[in-house]
XYZ file of C-alpha atoms in Angstrom:
233
model
C -48.333 47.925 -18.615
C -44.890 49.429 -19.028
C -44.680 49.845 -15.258
C -45.367 46.148 -14.702
C -42.736 45.091 -17.265
C -40.158 47.381 -15.681
C -40.960 46.009 -12.221
C -40.614 42.422 -13.497
C -37.199 43.182 -15.017
C -36.043 44.807 -11.777
C -37.130 41.762 -9.764
C -35.323 39.393 -12.145
C -32.160 41.508 -11.930
C -32.262 41.513 -8.118
C -32.683 37.721 -8.004
C -29.763 37.229 -10.406
C -27.470 39.474 -8.367
C -28.537 37.771 -5.133
C -27.720 34.269 -6.432
C -24.354 35.440 -7.739
C -23.498 36.988 -4.375
C -24.636 34.033 -2.301
C -23.168 31.345 -4.547
C -23.990 27.656 -4.298
C -23.684 26.150 -0.778
C -20.949 23.620 -0.190
C -18.786 24.512 -3.189
C -16.432 27.122 -1.706
C -14.738 24.683 0.686
C -14.199 21.885 -1.817
C -13.136 24.106 -4.716
C -15.954 22.812 -6.950
C -17.123 25.403 -9.448
C -13.829 27.310 -9.404
C -12.043 27.955 -12.667
C -8.649 26.393 -13.223
C -6.933 29.742 -12.724
C -8.848 30.424 -9.504
C -8.039 26.946 -8.178
C -4.327 27.358 -8.943
C -4.367 30.774 -7.267
C -5.965 29.324 -4.115
C -3.353 26.572 -3.947
C -0.494 29.074 -4.347
C -2.015 31.282 -1.668
C -2.422 28.384 0.788
C 1.180 27.294 0.204
C 2.368 30.728 1.333
C 0.834 30.065 4.761
C 2.580 26.728 5.407
C 5.094 26.367 8.263
C 8.592 24.990 8.125
C 8.476 21.514 9.611
C 10.580 18.437 10.167
C 9.800 14.747 9.935
C 11.603 12.505 12.419
C 11.919 8.807 11.623
C 14.118 5.730 12.033
C 15.851 4.720 8.757
C 16.801 1.149 9.761
C 14.749 -1.297 11.835
C 14.911 -5.031 12.510
C 12.665 -7.757 13.858
C 12.281 -11.541 13.997
C 10.107 -13.371 11.491
C 6.630 -14.001 12.864
C 6.935 -11.098 15.336
C 5.554 -7.560 15.313
C 7.325 -4.208 15.237
C 5.845 -0.814 16.155
C 7.141 1.872 13.789
C 6.483 5.532 14.659
C 7.162 8.888 12.965
C 6.624 12.464 14.196
C 5.918 15.498 12.004
C 6.554 18.817 13.791
C 5.863 22.430 12.816
C 9.141 24.049 13.731
C 9.600 26.480 16.568
C 12.978 27.166 18.154
C 12.438 24.782 21.068
C 10.655 22.084 19.069
C 13.382 22.105 16.410
C 16.091 21.550 19.014
C 14.141 18.722 20.680
C 13.528 17.045 17.321
C 17.195 17.274 16.361
C 18.256 15.716 19.658
C 15.692 12.912 19.767
C 15.552 11.827 16.130
C 17.858 9.426 14.366
C 17.030 11.101 11.042
C 15.087 14.222 10.051
C 13.658 15.487 6.770
C 12.602 19.098 6.144
C 8.929 19.314 5.170
C 6.334 22.102 4.841
C 3.315 21.621 7.095
C 0.071 23.328 8.071
C -3.540 22.192 8.272
C -4.282 18.544 7.548
C -1.382 16.086 7.327
C -1.427 12.493 6.097
C 1.192 9.723 6.222
C 1.530 6.219 4.814
C 3.894 3.258 5.202
C 3.912 0.494 2.593
C 6.034 -2.582 1.876
C 7.593 -3.648 -1.413
C 6.248 -7.211 -1.263
C 3.446 -9.401 0.133
C 5.761 -10.907 2.763
C 5.574 -7.725 4.879
C 2.332 -6.207 6.179
C 1.827 -2.744 7.718
C -1.247 -1.694 9.729
C -1.833 1.929 10.749
C -3.031 2.543 14.327
C -5.039 5.748 14.599
C -6.335 8.269 12.044
C -4.532 8.670 8.739
C -5.030 12.480 8.718
C -4.035 14.749 11.592
C -4.038 18.530 12.030
C -1.174 20.959 12.646
C -2.259 24.554 13.229
C 0.741 26.417 14.675
C 4.530 26.183 15.191
C 5.411 23.737 17.950
C 2.472 21.410 17.203
C 3.069 17.933 15.835
C 1.343 14.923 14.324
C 2.319 11.344 15.123
C 1.641 8.065 13.322
C 2.273 4.473 14.398
C 2.193 1.276 12.367
C 2.350 -2.375 13.302
C 4.782 -4.195 10.996
C 4.901 -7.991 10.559
C 6.744 -10.329 8.198
C 6.102 -13.914 7.082
C 9.563 -14.618 5.676
C 13.098 -13.622 6.710
C 15.086 -11.265 4.502
C 15.821 -7.627 3.697
C 12.952 -5.357 2.703
C 12.339 -1.678 1.911
C 9.390 0.214 3.365
C 8.191 3.418 1.648
C 7.272 6.283 4.008
C 5.119 9.005 2.417
C 3.805 12.280 3.911
C 1.328 14.773 2.400
C 0.130 18.227 3.439
C -3.444 18.574 2.132
C -5.354 21.695 1.141
C -7.966 21.732 3.861
C -10.120 18.613 3.905
C -9.725 17.993 0.176
C -7.527 15.400 -1.515
C -5.359 18.088 -3.165
C -1.746 18.119 -2.002
C 0.001 21.365 -1.090
C 3.241 19.544 -0.246
C 4.313 15.946 -0.936
C 7.366 14.161 0.402
C 9.272 13.374 -2.782
C 10.863 10.964 -3.162
C 9.330 8.806 -0.409
C 11.696 7.850 2.389
C 13.077 4.318 2.198
C 13.103 2.526 5.535
C 15.254 -0.603 5.563
C 13.708 -3.576 7.364
C 15.849 -6.584 8.378
C 13.852 -9.691 9.273
C 15.822 -12.397 11.097
C 15.035 -16.085 10.887
C 14.099 -18.093 14.009
C 14.377 -21.755 14.972
C 10.615 -22.091 15.159
C 10.274 -20.716 11.628
C 13.034 -23.056 10.405
C 11.260 -26.010 12.018
C 7.940 -25.011 10.482
C 9.527 -24.554 7.055
C 11.304 -27.921 7.333
C 8.084 -29.630 8.443
C 6.203 -28.169 5.486
C 8.994 -29.270 3.182
C 8.840 -32.792 4.612
C 5.077 -32.891 4.113
C 5.524 -31.811 0.512
C 8.321 -34.312 -0.065
C 6.222 -37.096 1.504
C 3.322 -36.225 -0.796
C 5.578 -36.338 -3.856
C 7.114 -39.632 -2.716
C 3.668 -41.127 -2.179
C 2.637 -40.062 -5.659
C 5.787 -41.606 -7.160
C 5.216 -44.858 -5.228
C 1.668 -44.978 -6.553
C 2.908 -44.457 -10.104
C 5.472 -47.259 -9.786
C 2.864 -49.520 -8.161
C 0.605 -49.070 -11.174
C 3.454 -49.515 -13.620
C 3.483 -53.338 -13.570
C -0.308 -53.777 -14.087
C -0.279 -51.183 -16.845
C 2.655 -52.893 -18.534
C 0.879 -56.260 -18.364
C -2.313 -54.722 -19.727
C -0.500 -53.144 -22.663
C 1.442 -56.316 -23.364
C -1.763 -58.388 -23.187
C -3.466 -56.122 -25.705
C -0.501 -56.434 -28.048
C -0.599 -60.225 -27.821
C -4.348 -60.242 -28.443
C -3.964 -57.978 -31.463
C -1.160 -60.166 -32.806
C -3.286 -63.299 -32.355
C -6.186 -61.710 -34.225
C -3.892 -60.742 -37.088
C -2.517 -64.270 -37.310
C -5.995 -65.784 -37.310
C -7.096 -63.387 -40.023
C -4.056 -64.279 -42.175
C -4.737 -68.016 -41.759
C -8.358 -67.561 -42.753
C -7.373 -65.736 -45.931
C-alpha cells in the first residue's frame, strides 16, 4: 500500500514539473501570463536591440481642392551608406529607434481632409540598411490651411505594445488652393439656397393677405356677436 501511495505521489510530481517546464502554448509570444516585472524586463531587453533609424518626410505640401495628393514617408535603419542617402534625398529627417515591426499613421485635424493608406500599416525592419515605406492618398473638400499628424511606432514583436513612439507627432502643413470649378460649384449651391429662401419668403408674403383677411373677418364676427348679445340684454 505504501509503495502505491509513493508511486502516485511521484507521478503527480513529475506531471507538475512537466507542465511548469512546457508552459501554456501561445502565451510566450504575446506576453500573456507574465508578471508585471517580467513584462517590463522583456520590454527593456527588446529596446536594447533596436537600431538607430531616421524618418524622412516632407513638412509642407500643397494641392488643389477636389484633387488628390500622394504623401510618402520612409523609415530607415541607419547604416553608413543609407544614412548619407537619406540625408541627401530627404527634405526633413527625424531620428527614431527601429527594429522588428514598424507602424505609421497620417491623420487630419478636420473632416474636410481625408487620408487613405495604400499598403499594409505594419512593416518589418530586421537589419541596418533596411527600410519601411508608407504612402497615403490625401484629398480635401474645402480650400484652406490644415495640419496633418504623422505618427510612427516601433512595436514589440506582433503585439500592440510600443517599444518606441514618435513623440510628439510630426505636423505636416497642408495648403489647399481654391479652383474656379470649386468657386462655381459653391456659388451655384449658394444660389440654390438663396432661391429656396426667396421662394419661401414669397410664399409667406402670398399667404399674408388671406391670413390678414381671415383674422380681420373673425374679429368683425366676434364684434358683431358681442353687439347682438348686448342688444338682447
